[in-house]
XYZ file of N, CA and C in Angstrom:
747
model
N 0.838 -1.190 0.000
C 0.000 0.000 0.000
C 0.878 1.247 0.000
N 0.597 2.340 -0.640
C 1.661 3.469 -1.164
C 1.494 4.430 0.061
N 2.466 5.241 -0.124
C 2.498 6.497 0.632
C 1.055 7.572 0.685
N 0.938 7.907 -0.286
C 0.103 9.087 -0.313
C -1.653 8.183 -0.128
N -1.555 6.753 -0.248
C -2.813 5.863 -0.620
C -3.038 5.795 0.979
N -2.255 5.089 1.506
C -2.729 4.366 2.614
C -3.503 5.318 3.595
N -2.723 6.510 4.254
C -3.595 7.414 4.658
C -4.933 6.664 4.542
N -5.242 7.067 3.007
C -7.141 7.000 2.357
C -7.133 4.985 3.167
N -5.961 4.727 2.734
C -6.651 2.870 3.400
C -7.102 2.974 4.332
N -6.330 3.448 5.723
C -6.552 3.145 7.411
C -7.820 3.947 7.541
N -8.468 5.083 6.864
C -9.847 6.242 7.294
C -10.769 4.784 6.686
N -10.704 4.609 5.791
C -11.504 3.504 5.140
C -11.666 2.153 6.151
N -10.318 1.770 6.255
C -10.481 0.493 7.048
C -11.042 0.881 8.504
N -11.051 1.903 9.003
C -11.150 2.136 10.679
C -12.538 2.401 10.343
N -12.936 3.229 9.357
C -14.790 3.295 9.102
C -15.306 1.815 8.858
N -14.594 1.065 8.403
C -14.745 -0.513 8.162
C -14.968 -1.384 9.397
N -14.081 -0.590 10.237
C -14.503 -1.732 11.381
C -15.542 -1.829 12.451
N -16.613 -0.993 12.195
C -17.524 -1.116 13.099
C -19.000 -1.893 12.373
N -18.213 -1.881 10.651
C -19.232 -2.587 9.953
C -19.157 -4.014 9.939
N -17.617 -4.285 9.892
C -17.408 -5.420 10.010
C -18.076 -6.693 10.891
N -18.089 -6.190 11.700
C -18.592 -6.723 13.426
C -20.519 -6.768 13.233
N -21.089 -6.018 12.207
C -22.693 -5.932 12.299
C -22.969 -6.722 10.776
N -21.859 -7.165 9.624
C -21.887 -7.448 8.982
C -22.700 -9.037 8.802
N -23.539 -9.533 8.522
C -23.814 -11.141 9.248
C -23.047 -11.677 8.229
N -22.595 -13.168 8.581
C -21.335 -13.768 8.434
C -21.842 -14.642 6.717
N -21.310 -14.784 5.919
C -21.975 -15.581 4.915
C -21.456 -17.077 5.016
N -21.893 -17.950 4.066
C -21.602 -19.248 4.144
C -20.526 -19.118 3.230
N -19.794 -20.409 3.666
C -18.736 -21.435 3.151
C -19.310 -21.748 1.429
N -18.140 -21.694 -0.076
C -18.685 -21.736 -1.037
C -20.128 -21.229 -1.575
N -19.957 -20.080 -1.209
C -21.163 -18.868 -1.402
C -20.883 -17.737 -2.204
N -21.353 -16.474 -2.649
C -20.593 -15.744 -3.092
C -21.061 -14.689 -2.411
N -20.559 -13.553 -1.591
C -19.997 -12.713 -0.456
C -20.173 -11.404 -1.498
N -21.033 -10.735 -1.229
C -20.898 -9.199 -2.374
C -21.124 -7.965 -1.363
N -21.753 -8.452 -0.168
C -21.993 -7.433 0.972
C -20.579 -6.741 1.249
N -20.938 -5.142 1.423
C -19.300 -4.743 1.625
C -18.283 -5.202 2.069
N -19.458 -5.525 3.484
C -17.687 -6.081 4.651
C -18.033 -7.550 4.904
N -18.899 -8.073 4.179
C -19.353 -9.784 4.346
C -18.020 -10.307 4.671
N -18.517 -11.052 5.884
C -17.053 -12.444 5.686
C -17.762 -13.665 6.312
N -17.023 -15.165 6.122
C -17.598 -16.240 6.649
C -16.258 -16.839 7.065
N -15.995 -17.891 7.491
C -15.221 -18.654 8.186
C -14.909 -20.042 7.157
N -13.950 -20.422 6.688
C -13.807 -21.413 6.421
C -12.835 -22.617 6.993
N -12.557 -23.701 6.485
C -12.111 -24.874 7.292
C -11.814 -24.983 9.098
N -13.056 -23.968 9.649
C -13.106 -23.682 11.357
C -11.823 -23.269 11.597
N -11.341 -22.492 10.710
C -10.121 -21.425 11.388
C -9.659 -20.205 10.573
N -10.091 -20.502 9.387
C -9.782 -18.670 8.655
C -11.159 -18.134 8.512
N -10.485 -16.752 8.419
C -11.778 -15.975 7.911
C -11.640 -15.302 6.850
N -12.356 -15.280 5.984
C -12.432 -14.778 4.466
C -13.451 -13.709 3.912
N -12.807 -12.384 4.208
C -13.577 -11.479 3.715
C -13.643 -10.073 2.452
N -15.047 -9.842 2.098
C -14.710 -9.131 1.179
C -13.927 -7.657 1.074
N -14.367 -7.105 2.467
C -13.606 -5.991 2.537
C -13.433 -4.867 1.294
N -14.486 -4.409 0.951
C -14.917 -3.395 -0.646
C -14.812 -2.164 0.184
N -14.015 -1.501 0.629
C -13.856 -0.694 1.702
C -13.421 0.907 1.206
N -13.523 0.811 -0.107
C -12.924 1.915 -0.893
C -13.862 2.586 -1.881
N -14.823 1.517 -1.940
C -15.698 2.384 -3.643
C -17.083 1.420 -3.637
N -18.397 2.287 -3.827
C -19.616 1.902 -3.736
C -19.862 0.999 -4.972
N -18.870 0.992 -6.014
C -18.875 -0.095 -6.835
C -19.282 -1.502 -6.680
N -19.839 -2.361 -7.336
C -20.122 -3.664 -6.914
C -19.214 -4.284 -6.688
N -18.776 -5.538 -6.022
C -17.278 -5.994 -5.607
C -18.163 -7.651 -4.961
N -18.080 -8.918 -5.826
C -18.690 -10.296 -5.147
C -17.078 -10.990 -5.155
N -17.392 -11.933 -4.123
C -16.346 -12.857 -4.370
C -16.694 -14.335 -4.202
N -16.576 -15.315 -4.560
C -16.695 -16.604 -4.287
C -15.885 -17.457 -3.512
N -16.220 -17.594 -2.219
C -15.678 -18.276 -1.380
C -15.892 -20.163 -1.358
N -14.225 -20.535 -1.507
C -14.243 -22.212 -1.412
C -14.090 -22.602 -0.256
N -13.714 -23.673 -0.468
C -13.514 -24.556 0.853
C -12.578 -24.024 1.528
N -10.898 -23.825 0.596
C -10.144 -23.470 0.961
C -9.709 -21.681 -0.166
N -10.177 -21.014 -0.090
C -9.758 -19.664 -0.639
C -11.071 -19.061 -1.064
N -10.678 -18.279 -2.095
C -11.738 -17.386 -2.825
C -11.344 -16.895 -3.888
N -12.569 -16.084 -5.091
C -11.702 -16.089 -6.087
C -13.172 -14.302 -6.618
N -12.361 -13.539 -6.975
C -13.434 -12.398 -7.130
C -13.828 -12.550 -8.427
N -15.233 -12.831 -8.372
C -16.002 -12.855 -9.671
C -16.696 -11.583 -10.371
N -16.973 -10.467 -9.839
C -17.512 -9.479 -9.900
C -15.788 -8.164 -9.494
N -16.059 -7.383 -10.300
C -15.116 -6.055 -9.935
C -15.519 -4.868 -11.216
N -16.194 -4.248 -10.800
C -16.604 -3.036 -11.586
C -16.077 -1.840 -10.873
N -15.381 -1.169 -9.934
C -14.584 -0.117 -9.871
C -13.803 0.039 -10.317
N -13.284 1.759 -10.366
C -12.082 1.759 -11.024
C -11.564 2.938 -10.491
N -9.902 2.838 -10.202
C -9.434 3.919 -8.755
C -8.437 4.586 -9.685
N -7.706 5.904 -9.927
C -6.542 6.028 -10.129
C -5.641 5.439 -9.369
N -4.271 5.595 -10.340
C -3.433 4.744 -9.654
C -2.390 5.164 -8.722
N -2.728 6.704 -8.884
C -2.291 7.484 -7.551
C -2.926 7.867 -6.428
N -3.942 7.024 -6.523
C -4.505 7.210 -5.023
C -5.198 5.512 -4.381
N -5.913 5.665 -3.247
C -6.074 4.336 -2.794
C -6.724 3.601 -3.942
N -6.318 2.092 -3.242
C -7.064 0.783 -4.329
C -8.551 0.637 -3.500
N -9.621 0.042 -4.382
C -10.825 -0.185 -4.306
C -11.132 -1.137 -2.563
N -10.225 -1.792 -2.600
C -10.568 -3.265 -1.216
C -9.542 -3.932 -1.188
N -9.751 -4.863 -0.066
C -8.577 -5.776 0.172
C -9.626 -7.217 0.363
N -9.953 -7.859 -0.526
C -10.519 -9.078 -0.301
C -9.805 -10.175 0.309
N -9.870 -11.018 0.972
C -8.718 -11.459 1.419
C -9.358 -12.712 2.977
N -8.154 -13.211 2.946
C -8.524 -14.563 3.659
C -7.451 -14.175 5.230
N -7.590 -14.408 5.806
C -6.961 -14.333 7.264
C -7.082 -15.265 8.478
N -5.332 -15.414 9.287
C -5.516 -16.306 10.925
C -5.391 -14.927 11.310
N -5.885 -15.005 12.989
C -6.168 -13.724 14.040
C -7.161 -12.995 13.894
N -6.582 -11.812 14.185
C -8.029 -10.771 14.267
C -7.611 -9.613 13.545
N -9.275 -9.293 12.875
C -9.110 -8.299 12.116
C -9.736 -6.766 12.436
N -9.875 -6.089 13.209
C -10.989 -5.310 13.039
C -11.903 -5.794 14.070
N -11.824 -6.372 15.275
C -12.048 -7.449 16.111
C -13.106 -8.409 15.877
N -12.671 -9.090 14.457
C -13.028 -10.229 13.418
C -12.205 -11.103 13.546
N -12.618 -12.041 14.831
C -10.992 -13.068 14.675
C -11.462 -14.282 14.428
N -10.792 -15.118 13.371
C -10.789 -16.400 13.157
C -10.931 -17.169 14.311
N -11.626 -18.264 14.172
C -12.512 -19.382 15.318
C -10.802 -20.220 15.682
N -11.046 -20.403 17.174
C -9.471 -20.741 17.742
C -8.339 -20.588 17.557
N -8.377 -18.901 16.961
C -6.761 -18.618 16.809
C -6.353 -18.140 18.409
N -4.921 -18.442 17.766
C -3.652 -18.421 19.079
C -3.411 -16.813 19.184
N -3.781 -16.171 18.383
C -2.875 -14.891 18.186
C -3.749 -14.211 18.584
N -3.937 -12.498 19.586
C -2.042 -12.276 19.225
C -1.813 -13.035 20.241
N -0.090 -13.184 19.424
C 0.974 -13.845 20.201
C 2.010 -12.997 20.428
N 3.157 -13.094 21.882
C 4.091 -12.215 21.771
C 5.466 -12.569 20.882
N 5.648 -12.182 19.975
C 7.074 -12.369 19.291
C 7.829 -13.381 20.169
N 8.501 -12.701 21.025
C 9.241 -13.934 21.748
C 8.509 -14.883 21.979
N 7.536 -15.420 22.345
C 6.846 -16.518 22.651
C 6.690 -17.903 21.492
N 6.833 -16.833 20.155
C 6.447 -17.869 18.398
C 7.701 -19.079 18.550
N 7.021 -20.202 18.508
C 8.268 -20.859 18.343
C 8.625 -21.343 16.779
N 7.362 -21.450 16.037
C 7.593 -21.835 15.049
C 6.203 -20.420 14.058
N 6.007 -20.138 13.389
C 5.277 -19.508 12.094
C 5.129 -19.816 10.600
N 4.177 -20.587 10.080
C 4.319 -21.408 9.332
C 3.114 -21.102 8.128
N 3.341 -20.794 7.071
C 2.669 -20.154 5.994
C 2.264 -21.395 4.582
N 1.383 -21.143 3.616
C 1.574 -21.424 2.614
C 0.480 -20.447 2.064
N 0.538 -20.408 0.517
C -0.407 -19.543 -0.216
C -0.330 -19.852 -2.046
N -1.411 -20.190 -2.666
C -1.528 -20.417 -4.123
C -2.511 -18.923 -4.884
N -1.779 -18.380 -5.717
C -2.645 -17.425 -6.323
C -2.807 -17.774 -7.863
N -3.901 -17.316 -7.989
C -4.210 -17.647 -9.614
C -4.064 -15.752 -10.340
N -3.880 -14.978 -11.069
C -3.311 -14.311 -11.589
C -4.153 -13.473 -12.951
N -4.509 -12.674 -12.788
C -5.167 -12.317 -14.887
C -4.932 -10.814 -14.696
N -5.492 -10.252 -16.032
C -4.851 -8.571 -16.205
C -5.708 -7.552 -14.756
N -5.510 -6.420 -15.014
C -5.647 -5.635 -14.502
C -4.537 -5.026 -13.505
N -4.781 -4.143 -12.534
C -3.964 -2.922 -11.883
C -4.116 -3.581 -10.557
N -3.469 -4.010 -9.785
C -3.588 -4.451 -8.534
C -2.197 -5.083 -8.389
N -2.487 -5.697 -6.852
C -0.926 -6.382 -6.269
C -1.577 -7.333 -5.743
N -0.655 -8.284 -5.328
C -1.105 -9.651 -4.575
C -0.460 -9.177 -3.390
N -1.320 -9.507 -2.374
C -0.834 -8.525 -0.795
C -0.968 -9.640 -0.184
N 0.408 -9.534 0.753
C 0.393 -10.645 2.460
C 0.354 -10.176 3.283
N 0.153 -9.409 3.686
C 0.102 -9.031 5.369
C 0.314 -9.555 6.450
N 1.410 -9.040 7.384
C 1.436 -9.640 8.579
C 1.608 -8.404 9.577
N 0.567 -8.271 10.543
C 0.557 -7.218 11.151
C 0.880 -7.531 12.540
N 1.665 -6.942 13.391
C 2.243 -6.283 14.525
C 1.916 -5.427 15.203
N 1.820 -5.472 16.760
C 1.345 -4.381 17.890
C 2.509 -3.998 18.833
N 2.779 -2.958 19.635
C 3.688 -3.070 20.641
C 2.142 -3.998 21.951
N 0.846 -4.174 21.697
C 0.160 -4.628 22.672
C -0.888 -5.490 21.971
N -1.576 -6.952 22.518
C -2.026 -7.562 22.226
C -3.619 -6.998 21.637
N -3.101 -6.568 20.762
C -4.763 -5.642 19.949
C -5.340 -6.230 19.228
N -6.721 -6.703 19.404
C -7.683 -7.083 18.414
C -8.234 -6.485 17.731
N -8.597 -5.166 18.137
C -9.456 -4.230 17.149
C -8.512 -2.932 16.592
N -8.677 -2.754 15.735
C -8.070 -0.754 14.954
C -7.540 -1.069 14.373
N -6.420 -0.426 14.159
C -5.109 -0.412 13.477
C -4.103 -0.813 13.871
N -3.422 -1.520 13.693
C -1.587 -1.880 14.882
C -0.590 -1.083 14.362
N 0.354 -0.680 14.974
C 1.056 0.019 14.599
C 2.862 -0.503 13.176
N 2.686 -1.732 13.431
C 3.687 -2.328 12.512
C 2.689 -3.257 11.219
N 3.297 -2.766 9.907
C 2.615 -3.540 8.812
C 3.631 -4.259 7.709
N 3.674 -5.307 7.802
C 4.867 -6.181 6.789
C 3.745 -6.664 5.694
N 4.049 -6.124 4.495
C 3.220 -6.503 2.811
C 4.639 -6.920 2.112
N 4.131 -8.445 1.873
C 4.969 -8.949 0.748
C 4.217 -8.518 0.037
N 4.721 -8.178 -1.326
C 3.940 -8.584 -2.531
C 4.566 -9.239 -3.743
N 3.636 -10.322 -3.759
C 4.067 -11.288 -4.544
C 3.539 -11.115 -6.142
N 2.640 -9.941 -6.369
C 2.786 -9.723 -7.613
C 2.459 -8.143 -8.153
N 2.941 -7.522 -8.595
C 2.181 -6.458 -8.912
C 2.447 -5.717 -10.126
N 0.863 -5.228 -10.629
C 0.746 -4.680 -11.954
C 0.452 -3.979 -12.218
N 0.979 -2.751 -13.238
C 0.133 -1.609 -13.490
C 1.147 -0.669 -12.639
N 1.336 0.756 -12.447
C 1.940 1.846 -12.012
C 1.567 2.150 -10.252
N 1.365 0.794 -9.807
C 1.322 0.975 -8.092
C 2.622 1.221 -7.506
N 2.971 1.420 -6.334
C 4.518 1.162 -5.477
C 3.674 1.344 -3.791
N 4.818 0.980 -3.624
C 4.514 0.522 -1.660
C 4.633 1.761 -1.089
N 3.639 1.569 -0.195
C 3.911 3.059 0.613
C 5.820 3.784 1.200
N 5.942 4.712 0.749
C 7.239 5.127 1.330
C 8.296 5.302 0.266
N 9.671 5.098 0.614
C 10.197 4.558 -0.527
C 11.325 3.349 -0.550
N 12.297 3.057 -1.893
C 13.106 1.886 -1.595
C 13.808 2.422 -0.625
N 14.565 1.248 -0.042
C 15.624 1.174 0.840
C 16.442 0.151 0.662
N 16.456 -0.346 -0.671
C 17.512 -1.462 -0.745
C 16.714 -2.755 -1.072
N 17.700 -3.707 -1.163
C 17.163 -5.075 -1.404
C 17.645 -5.967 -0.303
N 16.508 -7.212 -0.351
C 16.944 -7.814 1.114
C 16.847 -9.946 0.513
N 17.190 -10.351 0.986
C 16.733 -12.229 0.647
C 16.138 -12.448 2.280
N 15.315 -12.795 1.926
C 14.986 -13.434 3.142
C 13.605 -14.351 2.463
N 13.916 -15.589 3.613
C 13.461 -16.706 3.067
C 13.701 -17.611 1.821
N 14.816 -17.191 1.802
C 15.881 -17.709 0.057
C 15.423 -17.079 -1.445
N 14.533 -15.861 -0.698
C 14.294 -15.352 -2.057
C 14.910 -13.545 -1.898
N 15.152 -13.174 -3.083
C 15.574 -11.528 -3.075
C 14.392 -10.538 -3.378
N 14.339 -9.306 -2.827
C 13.035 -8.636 -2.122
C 13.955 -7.489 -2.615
N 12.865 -6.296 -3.219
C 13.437 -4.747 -3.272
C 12.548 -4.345 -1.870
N 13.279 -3.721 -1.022
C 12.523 -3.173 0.321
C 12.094 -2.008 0.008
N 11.049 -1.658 0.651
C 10.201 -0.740 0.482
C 9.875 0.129 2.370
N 9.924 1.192 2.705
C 9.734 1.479 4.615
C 8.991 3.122 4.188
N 8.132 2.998 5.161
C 7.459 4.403 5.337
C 6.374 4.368 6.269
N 5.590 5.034 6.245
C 4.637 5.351 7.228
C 3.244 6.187 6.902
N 2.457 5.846 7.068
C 0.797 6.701 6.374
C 0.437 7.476 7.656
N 1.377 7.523 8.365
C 0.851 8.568 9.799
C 0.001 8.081 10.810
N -0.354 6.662 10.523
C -1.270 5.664 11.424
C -0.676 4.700 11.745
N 0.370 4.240 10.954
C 1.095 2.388 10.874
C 2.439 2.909 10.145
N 3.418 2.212 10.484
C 4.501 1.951 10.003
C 4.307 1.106 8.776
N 4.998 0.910 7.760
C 5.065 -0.543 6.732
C 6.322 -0.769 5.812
N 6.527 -1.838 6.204
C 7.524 -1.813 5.320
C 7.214 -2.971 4.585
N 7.006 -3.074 3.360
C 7.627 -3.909 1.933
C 8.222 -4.415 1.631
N 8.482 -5.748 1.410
C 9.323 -6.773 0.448
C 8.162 -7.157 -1.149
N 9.020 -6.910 -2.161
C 8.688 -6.622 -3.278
C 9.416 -7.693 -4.296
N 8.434 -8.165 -4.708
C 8.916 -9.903 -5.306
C 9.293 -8.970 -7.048
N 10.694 -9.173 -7.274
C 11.141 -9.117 -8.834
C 10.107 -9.108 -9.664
N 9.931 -10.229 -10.108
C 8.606 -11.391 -10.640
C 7.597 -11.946 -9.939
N 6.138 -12.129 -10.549
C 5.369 -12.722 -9.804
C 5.733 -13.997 -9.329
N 5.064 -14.188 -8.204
C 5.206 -15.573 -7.365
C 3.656 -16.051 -7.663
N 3.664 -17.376 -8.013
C 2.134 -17.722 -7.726
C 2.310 -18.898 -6.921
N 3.243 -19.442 -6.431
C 3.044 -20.333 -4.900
C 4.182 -20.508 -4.084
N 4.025 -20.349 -2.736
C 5.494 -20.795 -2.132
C 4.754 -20.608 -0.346
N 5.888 -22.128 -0.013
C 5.339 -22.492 1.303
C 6.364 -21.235 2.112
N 6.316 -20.847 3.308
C 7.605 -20.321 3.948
C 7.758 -19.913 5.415
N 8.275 -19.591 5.595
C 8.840 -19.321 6.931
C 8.055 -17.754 7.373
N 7.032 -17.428 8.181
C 6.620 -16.121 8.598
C 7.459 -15.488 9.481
N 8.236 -16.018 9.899
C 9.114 -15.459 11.132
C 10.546 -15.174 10.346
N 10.554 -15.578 9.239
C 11.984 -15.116 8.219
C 11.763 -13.594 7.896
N 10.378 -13.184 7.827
C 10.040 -11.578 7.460
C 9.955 -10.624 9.086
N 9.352 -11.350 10.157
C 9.403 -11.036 11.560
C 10.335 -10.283 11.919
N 11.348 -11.443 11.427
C 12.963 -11.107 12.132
C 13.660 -9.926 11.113
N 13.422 -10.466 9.606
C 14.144 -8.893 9.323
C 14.024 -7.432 9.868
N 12.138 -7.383 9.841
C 11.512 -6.428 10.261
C 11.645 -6.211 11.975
N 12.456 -6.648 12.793
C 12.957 -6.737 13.849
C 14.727 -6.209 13.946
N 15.201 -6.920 12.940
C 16.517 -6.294 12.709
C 17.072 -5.446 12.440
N 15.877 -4.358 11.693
C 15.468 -3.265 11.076
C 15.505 -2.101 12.166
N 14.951 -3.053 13.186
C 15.029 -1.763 14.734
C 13.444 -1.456 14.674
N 12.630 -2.148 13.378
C 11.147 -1.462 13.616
C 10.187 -2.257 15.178
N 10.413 -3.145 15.105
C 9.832 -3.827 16.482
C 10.421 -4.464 17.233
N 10.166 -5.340 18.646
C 11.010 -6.098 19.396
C 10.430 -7.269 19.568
N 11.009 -7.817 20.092
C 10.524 -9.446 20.557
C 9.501 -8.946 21.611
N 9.130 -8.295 22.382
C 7.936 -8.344 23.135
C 6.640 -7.412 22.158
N 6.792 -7.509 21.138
C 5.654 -7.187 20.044
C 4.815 -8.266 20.040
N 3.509 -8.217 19.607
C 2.512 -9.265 19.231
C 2.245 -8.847 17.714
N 2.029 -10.615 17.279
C 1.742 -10.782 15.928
C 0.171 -11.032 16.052
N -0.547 -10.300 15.512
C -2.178 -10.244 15.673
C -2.779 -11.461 14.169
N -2.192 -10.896 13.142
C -2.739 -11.414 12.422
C -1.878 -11.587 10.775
N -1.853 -12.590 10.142
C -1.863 -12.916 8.679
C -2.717 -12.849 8.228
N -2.417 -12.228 6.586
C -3.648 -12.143 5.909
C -2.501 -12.534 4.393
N -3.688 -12.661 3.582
C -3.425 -12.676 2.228
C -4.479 -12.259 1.343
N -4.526 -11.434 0.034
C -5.484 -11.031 -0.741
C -4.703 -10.391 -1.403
N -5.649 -9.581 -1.888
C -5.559 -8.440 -3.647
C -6.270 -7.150 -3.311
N -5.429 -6.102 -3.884
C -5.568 -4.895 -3.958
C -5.724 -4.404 -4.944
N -7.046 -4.739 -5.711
C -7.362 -4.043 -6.967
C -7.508 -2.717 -7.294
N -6.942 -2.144 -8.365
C -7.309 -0.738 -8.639
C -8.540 -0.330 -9.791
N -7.951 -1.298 -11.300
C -8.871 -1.721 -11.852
C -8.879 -3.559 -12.400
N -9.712 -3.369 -12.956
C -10.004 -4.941 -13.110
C -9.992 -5.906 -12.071
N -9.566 -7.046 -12.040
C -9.197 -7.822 -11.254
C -10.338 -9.289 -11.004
N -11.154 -9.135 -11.616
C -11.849 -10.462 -11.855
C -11.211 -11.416 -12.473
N -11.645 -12.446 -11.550
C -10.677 -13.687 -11.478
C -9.910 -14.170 -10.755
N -9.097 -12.823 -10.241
C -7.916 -13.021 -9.137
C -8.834 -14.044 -8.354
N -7.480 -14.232 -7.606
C -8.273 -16.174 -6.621
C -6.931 -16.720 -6.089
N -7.369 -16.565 -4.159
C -6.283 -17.195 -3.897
C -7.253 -18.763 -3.604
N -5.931 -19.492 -4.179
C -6.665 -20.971 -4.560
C -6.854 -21.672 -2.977
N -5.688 -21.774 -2.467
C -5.652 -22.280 -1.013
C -4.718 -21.019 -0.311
N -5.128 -21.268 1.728
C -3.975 -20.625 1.788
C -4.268 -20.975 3.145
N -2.815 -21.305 4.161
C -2.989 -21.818 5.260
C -1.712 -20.820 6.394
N -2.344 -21.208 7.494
C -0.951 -20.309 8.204
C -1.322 -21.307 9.495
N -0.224 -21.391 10.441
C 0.095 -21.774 11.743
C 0.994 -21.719 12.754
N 0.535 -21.120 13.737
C 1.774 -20.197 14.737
C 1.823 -21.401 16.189
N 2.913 -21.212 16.642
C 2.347 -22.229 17.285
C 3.747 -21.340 18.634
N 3.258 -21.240 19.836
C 4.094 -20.652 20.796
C 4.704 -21.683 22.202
C-alpha cells in the first residue's frame, strides 16, 4: 500500500470496522458481495470481502479453501487508494478473529510460524498482498502500529507506501525493500522481482528482518496474517486458490 494511498486505506479500514462486526457472516462456497461480508472457512480462517474503498459492486466466491473475485466493476486512479482488500486471514481483524486462533501472540513466545499460499493471476492494476501485522500490545481491534506486505505480484503503475531502501533475501528469495509510514502504521515492503504464484515459507523469516530493522522487538505481538488483492482496476478472477498459516508458541 503506497504512501500518499494508505492514509485513504486506514480512514476507510477504521470506518470498516464497526461494519465489520454488524456485517452477518456468509456461508462457506457462497458468493460474499456485501461490503464487509465475511464467513469462516475450514473452522479457522476468515475470508472477507472488505470493498472498503468504492460503492462499486465488488462479489467474491468463497471455497472450501480460498476465494476467487467474480464481480469487480470499480475503477481507482493509480495514484490514489485501491478499491478493497478481499482477502482470507488467521487472528483478528478489526475485532473479526478467526474461530481458535492463538494470536495475538508475543514475538518472543512464536516458536515456530508457518505459511503457505496459491494465487491464480489475470490482467488488470492491482498487487497480490500478504500481510502480517504487529502491535507493541495484544490488539484485536483498529489499526496496529507495525505492517509487513509482501507482494508477490504487482501490476500496473502501483509502489509501496514510502520509498526503496535497498534489497533484502529473506526466506531464500531476493526482495526490493520498500519502509514508510501513512501517519497511522509503520510498513515496510518486500517486493517480489517477478510474480510468485506459490510458495510455502517461513513467517518469522520476514518477523525477524523487520525486527533487525530496529522497527519492532521481541515483546511485540503478531495479531494477524492475511493474504489477498488490492485491486485498482479490473481484477476479476484473481483467486487465492488455497492458503494456510500456523503459529504455534
Amino acid at each position: 500500500m503506497r504512501s500518499t494511498v494508505r492514509a485513504f486505506v486506514l480512514a476507510g479500514l477504521m470506518a470498516a470496522s464497526a461494519v465489520v462486526a454488524a456485517a452477518g457472516p456468509a456461508q462457506a462456497d457462497t458468493t460474499i458481495c456485501e461490503q464487509y461480508g465475511s464467513t469462516t472457512i475450514q473452522g479457522r480462517y476468515v475470508v472477507q470481502n472488505n470493498r472498503w474503498g468504492t460503492s462499486a459492486t465488488q462479489c467474491i466466491n468463497v471455497t472450501s479453501t480460498g476465494f476467487r473475485i467474480t464481480q469487480q466493476q470499480g475503477s481507482a486512479p493509480t495514484n490514489g487508494a485501491p478499491l478493497s482488500y478481499p482477502s482470507v486471514f488467521l487472528g483478528c481483524h478489526y475485532s473479526n478473529c478467526s474461530p481458535g486462533s492463538n494470536l495475538p501472540m508475543q514475538v518472543s513466545r512464536i516458536r515456530s510460524a508457518s505459511s503457505s499460499i496459491n494465487y491464480s493471476y489475470v490482467g488488470g492494476t492491482y498487487n497480490a498482498s500478504y500481510d502480517i501485522w504487529l502491535d507493541p500490545t495484544p490488539k484485536t481491534n483498529g489499526v496496529n502500529q507495525m505492517e509487513i506486505m509482501i507482494w508477490f505480484n504487482r501490476q500496473g503503475s502501483i509502489q509501496p507506501i514510502g520509498s526503496a531502501v535497498g534489497n533484502a533475501t529473506v526466506g531464500g528469495r531476493t526482495w526490493q525493500v520498500w519502509r514508510g509510514s501513512n501517519g497511522a502504521n509503520n510498513v515496510i515492503s518486500y517486493v517480489a522481482p517477478s510474480p510468485i504464484t506459490s510458495w510455502s515459507f517461513n513467517v518469522l523469516d520476514f518477523v525477524n528482518d523487520v525486527r533487525n530493522r530496529g522497527a519492532i522487538t521481541t515483546s511485540w505481538y503478531l495479531t494477524s496474517i492475511q493474504a489477498g488483492f488490492e485491486p485498482w482496476n479490473g481484477g476479476t478472477g484473481l483467486a487465492v486458490n488455497s492458503f494456510s498459516a500456523s503459529v504455534s508458541g
